[in-house]
Amino acid sequence: MFGKDLLVRMLDRRDTLPPDEIALIEALPVRPATFRPDEEVVREGSRPAESCLVANGFAVRNQAIRDKRQITAIHVPGDFVDLHSLLLKVMDHSVSALGSCDVVFIRHKDLLAAMGESPHLTRMLWLSTTIDASIQRTWITCLGRRSAKQHLAHVICELYVRLEIVGLASDQTFAIPLTQAELGDVLGLSAVHVNRTLQELRANDLLSWKDRRIVILDFQRLALLADFDATYLNLFHEPR
């Protein structure tokens, strides 16, 4: 299944997965599903018996406060959106589709069986959840300490790097169905402020954003503006 191939690619970027571990991942039974834009993939308060892996498209983790929401994570193909539910049991947030999204659900009992056969694979899956936490810390810092322009630049740099890892971005170009309103839910800004911030980046010849396609015109300058350091994405290939 396509999503599992991307999971292998993402993990293999951090450490070599031997053939037997790849075979364990490929053998996992899955339940495929497709979600419409904004449709709920995982419900807050639920007790999942399976974890969800993004196969195609994007999903967002979010929490709602009255009539507003904060997007706390953007999940790209190859990401588990809720592997942590294996241990936390009760979901304290929801996950919804960003645009049309194809996923596969993998039962917790099947994941636990695969982990029981390979301590190294267990560590690699654990690594994926620790990277989620690292991204979360960086997003909190962006919300609290970076300007709107720096924050937006940082999100774009991060998405490009994460999508490049799984082969979905190249030549400083990628596509994502992210509206300005949804971007506001990521940045904690109004749609008007988001539009103004985008215009500033365009005026500085840093990026082009038309429809769903983002072209980074000068990654080095954009990363410098954002103070972007990819250390938190843990792209070091070494034994785990």
PDB file of C-alpha atoms in Angstrom:
ATOM      1  CA  MET A   1       0.000   0.000   0.000  1.00  0.00           C
ATOM      2  CA  PHE A   2       1.325   3.440  -0.977  1.00  0.00           C
ATOM      3  CA  GLY A   3       1.166   4.915   2.530  1.00  0.00           C
ATOM      4  CA  LYS A   4       3.309   2.131   3.950  1.00  0.00           C
ATOM      5  CA  ASP A   5       5.924   2.694   1.220  1.00  0.00           C
ATOM      6  CA  LEU A   6       6.194   6.332   2.269  1.00  0.00           C
ATOM      7  CA  LEU A   7       6.409   5.364   5.944  1.00  0.00           C
ATOM      8  CA  VAL A   8       9.367   3.123   5.081  1.00  0.00           C
ATOM      9  CA  ARG A   9      10.984   5.955   3.130  1.00  0.00           C
ATOM     10  CA  MET A  10      10.515   8.398   6.016  1.00  0.00           C
ATOM     11  CA  LEU A  11      11.962   5.980   8.592  1.00  0.00           C
ATOM     12  CA  ASP A  12      14.796   4.891   6.304  1.00  0.00           C
ATOM     13  CA  ARG A  13      15.879   8.523   6.056  1.00  0.00           C
ATOM     14  CA  ARG A  14      16.796   8.324   9.753  1.00  0.00           C
ATOM     15  CA  ASP A  15      18.211   4.778   9.951  1.00  0.00           C
ATOM     16  CA  THR A  16      18.489   1.773   7.651  1.00  0.00           C
ATOM     17  CA  LEU A  17      15.505  -0.548   7.837  1.00  0.00           C
ATOM     18  CA  PRO A  18      16.587  -4.145   7.135  1.00  0.00           C
ATOM     19  CA  PRO A  19      14.507  -6.255   4.738  1.00  0.00           C
ATOM     20  CA  ASP A  20      12.804  -8.205   7.536  1.00  0.00           C
ATOM     21  CA  GLU A  21      11.494  -4.985   9.126  1.00  0.00           C
ATOM     22  CA  ILE A  22      10.290  -3.658   5.783  1.00  0.00           C
ATOM     23  CA  ALA A  23       8.513  -6.983   5.294  1.00  0.00           C
ATOM     24  CA  LEU A  24       6.835  -6.593   8.709  1.00  0.00           C
ATOM     25  CA  ILE A  25       5.518  -3.160   7.692  1.00  0.00           C
ATOM     26  CA  GLU A  26       4.378  -4.376   4.284  1.00  0.00           C
ATOM     27  CA  ALA A  27       2.554  -7.329   5.860  1.00  0.00           C
ATOM     28  CA  LEU A  28       0.463  -5.167   8.194  1.00  0.00           C
ATOM     29  CA  PRO A  29      -3.246  -5.536   7.340  1.00  0.00           C
ATOM     30  CA  VAL A  30      -4.864  -2.194   6.503  1.00  0.00           C
ATOM     31  CA  ARG A  31      -8.320  -0.693   6.193  1.00  0.00           C
ATOM     32  CA  PRO A  32      -8.239   1.991   3.465  1.00  0.00           C
ATOM     33  CA  ALA A  33     -10.528   5.019   3.604  1.00  0.00           C
ATOM     34  CA  THR A  34     -10.974   8.305   1.758  1.00  0.00           C
ATOM     35  CA  PHE A  35     -12.075  11.501   3.468  1.00  0.00           C
ATOM     36  CA  ARG A  36     -13.567  14.637   1.958  1.00  0.00           C
ATOM     37  CA  PRO A  37     -12.127  18.102   2.706  1.00  0.00           C
ATOM     38  CA  ASP A  38     -12.639  19.011   6.389  1.00  0.00           C
ATOM     39  CA  GLU A  39     -14.138  15.595   7.168  1.00  0.00           C
ATOM     40  CA  GLU A  40     -13.156  14.242  10.564  1.00  0.00           C
ATOM     41  CA  VAL A  41     -10.658  11.382  10.365  1.00  0.00           C
ATOM     42  CA  VAL A  42     -10.181  10.881  14.101  1.00  0.00           C
ATOM     43  CA  ARG A  43     -12.651  12.216  16.645  1.00  0.00           C
ATOM     44  CA  GLU A  44     -11.708  13.979  19.864  1.00  0.00           C
ATOM     45  CA  GLY A  45     -12.740  11.892  22.868  1.00  0.00           C
ATOM     46  CA  SER A  46     -12.675   8.622  20.925  1.00  0.00           C
ATOM     47  CA  ARG A  47     -10.780   5.511  22.007  1.00  0.00           C
ATOM     48  CA  PRO A  48      -9.196   4.262  18.746  1.00  0.00           C
ATOM     49  CA  ALA A  49      -8.402   0.582  18.311  1.00  0.00           C
ATOM     50  CA  GLU A  50      -6.343   1.403  15.226  1.00  0.00           C
ATOM     51  CA  SER A  51      -3.892   4.057  14.082  1.00  0.00           C
ATOM     52  CA  CYS A  52      -4.202   6.128  10.922  1.00  0.00           C
ATOM     53  CA  LEU A  53      -1.446   6.504   8.309  1.00  0.00           C
ATOM     54  CA  VAL A  54      -1.738   9.171   5.596  1.00  0.00           C
ATOM     55  CA  ALA A  55      -1.404   7.587   2.145  1.00  0.00           C
ATOM     56  CA  ASN A  56      -2.232  10.510  -0.149  1.00  0.00           C
ATOM     57  CA  GLY A  57      -3.120  14.116   0.602  1.00  0.00           C
ATOM     58  CA  PHE A  58      -2.860  15.909   3.923  1.00  0.00           C
ATOM     59  CA  ALA A  59      -4.476  15.861   7.346  1.00  0.00           C
ATOM     60  CA  VAL A  60      -4.412  18.371  10.198  1.00  0.00           C
ATOM     61  CA  ARG A  61      -4.461  17.889  13.949  1.00  0.00           C
ATOM     62  CA  ASN A  62      -6.613  20.517  15.605  1.00  0.00           C
ATOM     63  CA  GLN A  63      -8.295  21.630  18.789  1.00  0.00           C
ATOM     64  CA  ALA A  64     -11.415  23.797  18.904  1.00  0.00           C
ATOM     65  CA  ILE A  65     -12.217  26.651  21.281  1.00  0.00           C
ATOM     66  CA  ARG A  66     -15.841  27.693  20.840  1.00  0.00           C
ATOM     67  CA  ASP A  67     -16.154  28.796  17.216  1.00  0.00           C
ATOM     68  CA  LYS A  68     -12.399  28.894  16.535  1.00  0.00           C
ATOM     69  CA  ARG A  69      -9.775  26.218  16.066  1.00  0.00           C
ATOM     70  CA  GLN A  70      -6.013  25.966  16.257  1.00  0.00           C
ATOM     71  CA  ILE A  71      -4.272  23.651  13.817  1.00  0.00           C
ATOM     72  CA  THR A  72      -1.480  22.102  15.859  1.00  0.00           C
ATOM     73  CA  ALA A  73       0.058  19.877  13.169  1.00  0.00           C
ATOM     74  CA  ILE A  74       0.009  19.268   9.429  1.00  0.00           C
ATOM     75  CA  HIS A  75       0.470  15.628   8.500  1.00  0.00           C
ATOM     76  CA  VAL A  76       1.977  14.711   5.133  1.00  0.00           C
ATOM     77  CA  PRO A  77       1.857  11.366   3.285  1.00  0.00           C
ATOM     78  CA  GLY A  78       3.779   8.716   5.210  1.00  0.00           C
ATOM     79  CA  ASP A  79       2.848  10.199   8.606  1.00  0.00           C
ATOM     80  CA  PHE A  80       0.940   8.398  11.320  1.00  0.00           C
ATOM     81  CA  VAL A  81      -1.540  10.971  12.622  1.00  0.00           C
ATOM     82  CA  ASP A  82      -2.253   9.163  15.885  1.00  0.00           C
ATOM     83  CA  LEU A  83       0.337   6.506  16.618  1.00  0.00           C
ATOM     84  CA  HIS A  84       0.359   7.943  20.138  1.00  0.00           C
ATOM     85  CA  SER A  85      -3.206   6.631  20.601  1.00  0.00           C
ATOM     86  CA  LEU A  86      -1.585   3.217  21.017  1.00  0.00           C
ATOM     87  CA  LEU A  87      -0.585   4.349  24.525  1.00  0.00           C
ATOM     88  CA  LEU A  88      -2.704   7.419  25.326  1.00  0.00           C
ATOM     89  CA  LYS A  89      -5.936   5.534  24.586  1.00  0.00           C
ATOM     90  CA  VAL A  90      -8.285   8.570  24.608  1.00  0.00           C
ATOM     91  CA  MET A  91      -7.844  11.248  21.918  1.00  0.00           C
ATOM     92  CA  ASP A  92      -7.608  14.786  23.322  1.00  0.00           C
ATOM     93  CA  HIS A  93      -7.855  16.379  19.869  1.00  0.00           C
ATOM     94  CA  SER A  94      -9.341  15.673  16.462  1.00  0.00           C
ATOM     95  CA  VAL A  95      -7.742  15.043  13.070  1.00  0.00           C
ATOM     96  CA  SER A  96      -9.428  16.171   9.871  1.00  0.00           C
ATOM     97  CA  ALA A  97      -8.704  15.998   6.157  1.00  0.00           C
ATOM     98  CA  LEU A  98      -6.998  18.943   4.486  1.00  0.00           C
ATOM     99  CA  GLY A  99      -8.462  18.664   1.030  1.00  0.00           C
ATOM    100  CA  SER A 100      -9.277  15.140  -0.121  1.00  0.00           C
ATOM    101  CA  CYS A 101      -7.235  12.637   1.873  1.00  0.00           C
ATOM    102  CA  ASP A 102      -6.599   8.901   1.485  1.00  0.00           C
ATOM    103  CA  VAL A 103      -5.545   7.023   4.600  1.00  0.00           C
ATOM    104  CA  VAL A 104      -5.064   3.482   5.816  1.00  0.00           C
ATOM    105  CA  PHE A 105      -6.021   2.350   9.316  1.00  0.00           C
ATOM    106  CA  ILE A 106      -3.849  -0.281  11.028  1.00  0.00           C
ATOM    107  CA  ARG A 107      -5.149  -2.124  14.059  1.00  0.00           C
ATOM    108  CA  HIS A 108      -3.234  -1.577  17.286  1.00  0.00           C
ATOM    109  CA  LYS A 109      -3.025  -5.330  17.868  1.00  0.00           C
ATOM    110  CA  ASP A 110      -1.286  -5.766  14.502  1.00  0.00           C
ATOM    111  CA  LEU A 111       1.145  -2.942  15.247  1.00  0.00           C
ATOM    112  CA  LEU A 112       1.915  -4.454  18.646  1.00  0.00           C
ATOM    113  CA  ALA A 113       2.503  -7.866  17.057  1.00  0.00           C
ATOM    114  CA  ALA A 114       4.976  -6.359  14.551  1.00  0.00           C
ATOM    115  CA  MET A 115       6.738  -4.468  17.332  1.00  0.00           C
ATOM    116  CA  GLY A 116       6.979  -7.686  19.349  1.00  0.00           C
ATOM    117  CA  GLU A 117       8.967  -9.241  16.518  1.00  0.00           C
ATOM    118  CA  SER A 118      11.429  -6.347  16.138  1.00  0.00           C
ATOM    119  CA  PRO A 119      12.741  -4.117  18.941  1.00  0.00           C
ATOM    120  CA  HIS A 120      14.469  -1.947  16.318  1.00  0.00           C
ATOM    121  CA  LEU A 121      11.218  -1.329  14.427  1.00  0.00           C
ATOM    122  CA  THR A 122       9.611  -0.455  17.763  1.00  0.00           C
ATOM    123  CA  ARG A 123      12.293   2.167  18.327  1.00  0.00           C
ATOM    124  CA  MET A 124      11.840   3.550  14.813  1.00  0.00           C
ATOM    125  CA  LEU A 125       8.091   3.952  15.292  1.00  0.00           C
ATOM    126  CA  TRP A 126       8.794   5.541  18.661  1.00  0.00           C
ATOM    127  CA  LEU A 127      11.202   7.873  16.860  1.00  0.00           C
ATOM    128  CA  SER A 128       8.375   9.014  14.586  1.00  0.00           C
ATOM    129  CA  THR A 129       6.317  10.060  17.614  1.00  0.00           C
ATOM    130  CA  THR A 130       9.284  11.876  19.186  1.00  0.00           C
ATOM    131  CA  ILE A 131       9.761  13.786  15.917  1.00  0.00           C
ATOM    132  CA  ASP A 132       6.067  14.749  16.115  1.00  0.00           C
ATOM    133  CA  ALA A 133       6.791  16.141  19.583  1.00  0.00           C
ATOM    134  CA  SER A 134       9.868  17.987  18.310  1.00  0.00           C
ATOM    135  CA  ILE A 135       7.817  19.602  15.543  1.00  0.00           C
ATOM    136  CA  GLN A 136       5.195  20.547  18.130  1.00  0.00           C
ATOM    137  CA  ARG A 137       7.803  22.297  20.304  1.00  0.00           C
ATOM    138  CA  THR A 138       9.070  24.244  17.321  1.00  0.00           C
ATOM    139  CA  TRP A 139       5.529  25.279  16.352  1.00  0.00           C
ATOM    140  CA  ILE A 140       4.947  26.570  19.903  1.00  0.00           C
ATOM    141  CA  THR A 141       8.132  28.636  19.653  1.00  0.00           C
ATOM    142  CA  CYS A 142       6.973  29.994  16.294  1.00  0.00           C
ATOM    143  CA  LEU A 143       3.588  30.987  17.734  1.00  0.00           C
ATOM    144  CA  GLY A 144       5.146  32.713  20.716  1.00  0.00           C
ATOM    145  CA  ARG A 145       8.363  34.253  19.456  1.00  0.00           C
ATOM    146  CA  ARG A 146       8.434  34.641  15.664  1.00  0.00           C
ATOM    147  CA  SER A 147       6.766  37.421  13.729  1.00  0.00           C
ATOM    148  CA  ALA A 148       3.924  36.527  11.367  1.00  0.00           C
ATOM    149  CA  LYS A 149       6.286  36.772   8.387  1.00  0.00           C
ATOM    150  CA  GLN A 150       8.941  34.615  10.062  1.00  0.00           C
ATOM    151  CA  HIS A 151       6.339  32.077  11.190  1.00  0.00           C
ATOM    152  CA  LEU A 152       4.844  31.694   7.715  1.00  0.00           C
ATOM    153  CA  ALA A 153       8.311  31.398   6.185  1.00  0.00           C
ATOM    154  CA  HIS A 154       9.177  28.722   8.746  1.00  0.00           C
ATOM    155  CA  VAL A 155       6.058  26.657   7.999  1.00  0.00           C
ATOM    156  CA  ILE A 156       6.812  26.759   4.275  1.00  0.00           C
ATOM    157  CA  CYS A 157      10.444  25.707   4.772  1.00  0.00           C
ATOM    158  CA  GLU A 158       9.373  22.843   7.029  1.00  0.00           C
ATOM    159  CA  LEU A 159       6.700  21.555   4.659  1.00  0.00           C
ATOM    160  CA  TYR A 160       9.117  21.600   1.746  1.00  0.00           C
ATOM    161  CA  VAL A 161      11.731  19.569   3.640  1.00  0.00           C
ATOM    162  CA  ARG A 162       9.199  17.026   4.959  1.00  0.00           C
ATOM    163  CA  LEU A 163       7.634  16.547   1.525  1.00  0.00           C
ATOM    164  CA  GLU A 164      11.031  16.262  -0.149  1.00  0.00           C
ATOM    165  CA  ILE A 165      11.883  13.357   2.181  1.00  0.00           C
ATOM    166  CA  VAL A 166       8.965  11.319   0.813  1.00  0.00           C
ATOM    167  CA  GLY A 167       9.527  12.401  -2.797  1.00  0.00           C
ATOM    168  CA  LEU A 168       6.616  14.854  -3.025  1.00  0.00           C
ATOM    169  CA  ALA A 169       8.620  18.073  -3.370  1.00  0.00           C
ATOM    170  CA  SER A 170      11.516  19.005  -5.641  1.00  0.00           C
ATOM    171  CA  ASP A 171      13.115  22.035  -7.275  1.00  0.00           C
ATOM    172  CA  GLN A 172      11.843  24.146  -4.357  1.00  0.00           C
ATOM    173  CA  THR A 173       8.260  23.438  -5.417  1.00  0.00           C
ATOM    174  CA  PHE A 174       5.395  21.568  -3.768  1.00  0.00           C
ATOM    175  CA  ALA A 175       1.597  21.503  -3.724  1.00  0.00           C
ATOM    176  CA  ILE A 176      -0.738  21.631  -0.735  1.00  0.00           C
ATOM    177  CA  PRO A 177      -4.485  22.462  -0.581  1.00  0.00           C
ATOM    178  CA  LEU A 178      -4.069  25.030   2.198  1.00  0.00           C
ATOM    179  CA  THR A 179      -6.439  27.999   2.099  1.00  0.00           C
ATOM    180  CA  GLN A 180      -5.621  31.347   3.661  1.00  0.00           C
ATOM    181  CA  ALA A 181      -8.274  30.712   6.332  1.00  0.00           C
ATOM    182  CA  GLU A 182      -6.668  27.355   7.195  1.00  0.00           C
ATOM    183  CA  LEU A 183      -3.262  28.984   7.178  1.00  0.00           C
ATOM    184  CA  GLY A 184      -4.675  31.457   9.690  1.00  0.00           C
ATOM    185  CA  ASP A 185      -5.630  28.497  11.905  1.00  0.00           C
ATOM    186  CA  VAL A 186      -2.001  27.342  11.723  1.00  0.00           C
ATOM    187  CA  LEU A 187      -0.482  30.760  12.408  1.00  0.00           C
ATOM    188  CA  GLY A 188      -3.096  32.017  14.863  1.00  0.00           C
ATOM    189  CA  LEU A 189      -3.883  34.971  12.578  1.00  0.00           C
ATOM    190  CA  SER A 190      -6.913  36.409  10.803  1.00  0.00           C
ATOM    191  CA  ALA A 191      -7.316  35.723   7.078  1.00  0.00           C
ATOM    192  CA  VAL A 192      -6.649  39.425   6.418  1.00  0.00           C
ATOM    193  CA  HIS A 193      -3.353  39.288   8.316  1.00  0.00           C
ATOM    194  CA  VAL A 194      -2.382  36.078   6.484  1.00  0.00           C
ATOM    195  CA  ASN A 195      -3.036  37.710   3.118  1.00  0.00           C
ATOM    196  CA  ARG A 196      -0.951  40.729   4.063  1.00  0.00           C
ATOM    197  CA  THR A 197       1.902  38.492   5.236  1.00  0.00           C
ATOM    198  CA  LEU A 198       1.818  36.469   2.014  1.00  0.00           C
ATOM    199  CA  GLN A 199       1.961  39.659  -0.010  1.00  0.00           C
ATOM    200  CA  GLU A 200       5.096  40.715   1.894  1.00  0.00           C
ATOM    201  CA  LEU A 201       6.858  37.439   1.075  1.00  0.00           C
ATOM    202  CA  ARG A 202       5.829  37.740  -2.564  1.00  0.00           C
ATOM    203  CA  ALA A 203       6.984  41.363  -2.730  1.00  0.00           C
ATOM    204  CA  ASN A 204      10.380  40.302  -1.392  1.00  0.00           C
ATOM    205  CA  ASP A 205      10.676  37.695  -4.182  1.00  0.00           C
ATOM    206  CA  LEU A 206      10.808  34.856  -1.669  1.00  0.00           C
ATOM    207  CA  LEU A 207       7.954  32.718  -2.955  1.00  0.00           C
ATOM    208  CA  SER A 208       5.135  32.309  -5.417  1.00  0.00           C
ATOM    209  CA  TRP A 209       1.840  30.820  -4.179  1.00  0.00           C
ATOM    210  CA  LYS A 210      -0.823  30.258  -6.791  1.00  0.00           C
ATOM    211  CA  ASP A 211      -3.790  28.006  -6.123  1.00  0.00           C
ATOM    212  CA  ARG A 212      -2.248  24.935  -4.464  1.00  0.00           C
ATOM    213  CA  ARG A 213       1.275  25.291  -5.841  1.00  0.00           C
ATOM    214  CA  ILE A 214       4.048  26.913  -3.800  1.00  0.00           C
ATOM    215  CA  VAL A 215       7.367  27.813  -5.414  1.00  0.00           C
ATOM    216  CA  ILE A 216      10.160  28.913  -3.095  1.00  0.00           C
ATOM    217  CA  LEU A 217      12.131  31.412  -5.151  1.00  0.00           C
ATOM    218  CA  ASP A 218      15.108  31.568  -2.799  1.00  0.00           C
ATOM    219  CA  PHE A 219      15.192  28.871  -0.102  1.00  0.00           C
ATOM    220  CA  GLN A 220      18.345  30.217   1.535  1.00  0.00           C
ATOM    221  CA  ARG A 221      16.870  33.704   1.989  1.00  0.00           C
ATOM    222  CA  LEU A 222      13.516  32.299   3.151  1.00  0.00           C
ATOM    223  CA  ALA A 223      15.240  30.037   5.688  1.00  0.00           C
ATOM    224  CA  LEU A 224      17.374  32.957   6.880  1.00  0.00           C
ATOM    225  CA  LEU A 225      14.278  35.096   7.398  1.00  0.00           C
ATOM    226  CA  ALA A 226      12.562  32.277   9.315  1.00  0.00           C
ATOM    227  CA  ASP A 227      15.698  31.332  11.269  1.00  0.00           C
ATOM    228  CA  PHE A 228      14.901  27.836  10.020  1.00  0.00           C
ATOM    229  CA  ASP A 229      17.149  25.056  11.336  1.00  0.00           C
ATOM    230  CA  ALA A 230      16.069  21.537  10.332  1.00  0.00           C
ATOM    231  CA  THR A 231      17.732  19.914  13.364  1.00  0.00           C
ATOM    232  CA  TYR A 232      14.305  19.381  14.954  1.00  0.00           C
ATOM    233  CA  LEU A 233      13.266  17.187  11.990  1.00  0.00           C
ATOM    234  CA  ASN A 234      16.030  14.728  12.973  1.00  0.00           C
ATOM    235  CA  LEU A 235      17.307  13.992   9.483  1.00  0.00           C
ATOM    236  CA  PHE A 236      20.507  12.354  10.746  1.00  0.00           C
ATOM    237  CA  HIS A 237      20.954   8.836   9.350  1.00  0.00           C
ATOM    238  CA  GLU A 238      22.436   6.833  12.195  1.00  0.00           C
ATOM    239  CA  PRO A 239      21.746   3.689  14.273  1.00  0.00           C
ATOM    240  CA  ARG A 240      18.753   4.050  16.591  1.00  0.00           C
TER     241      ARG A 240
END
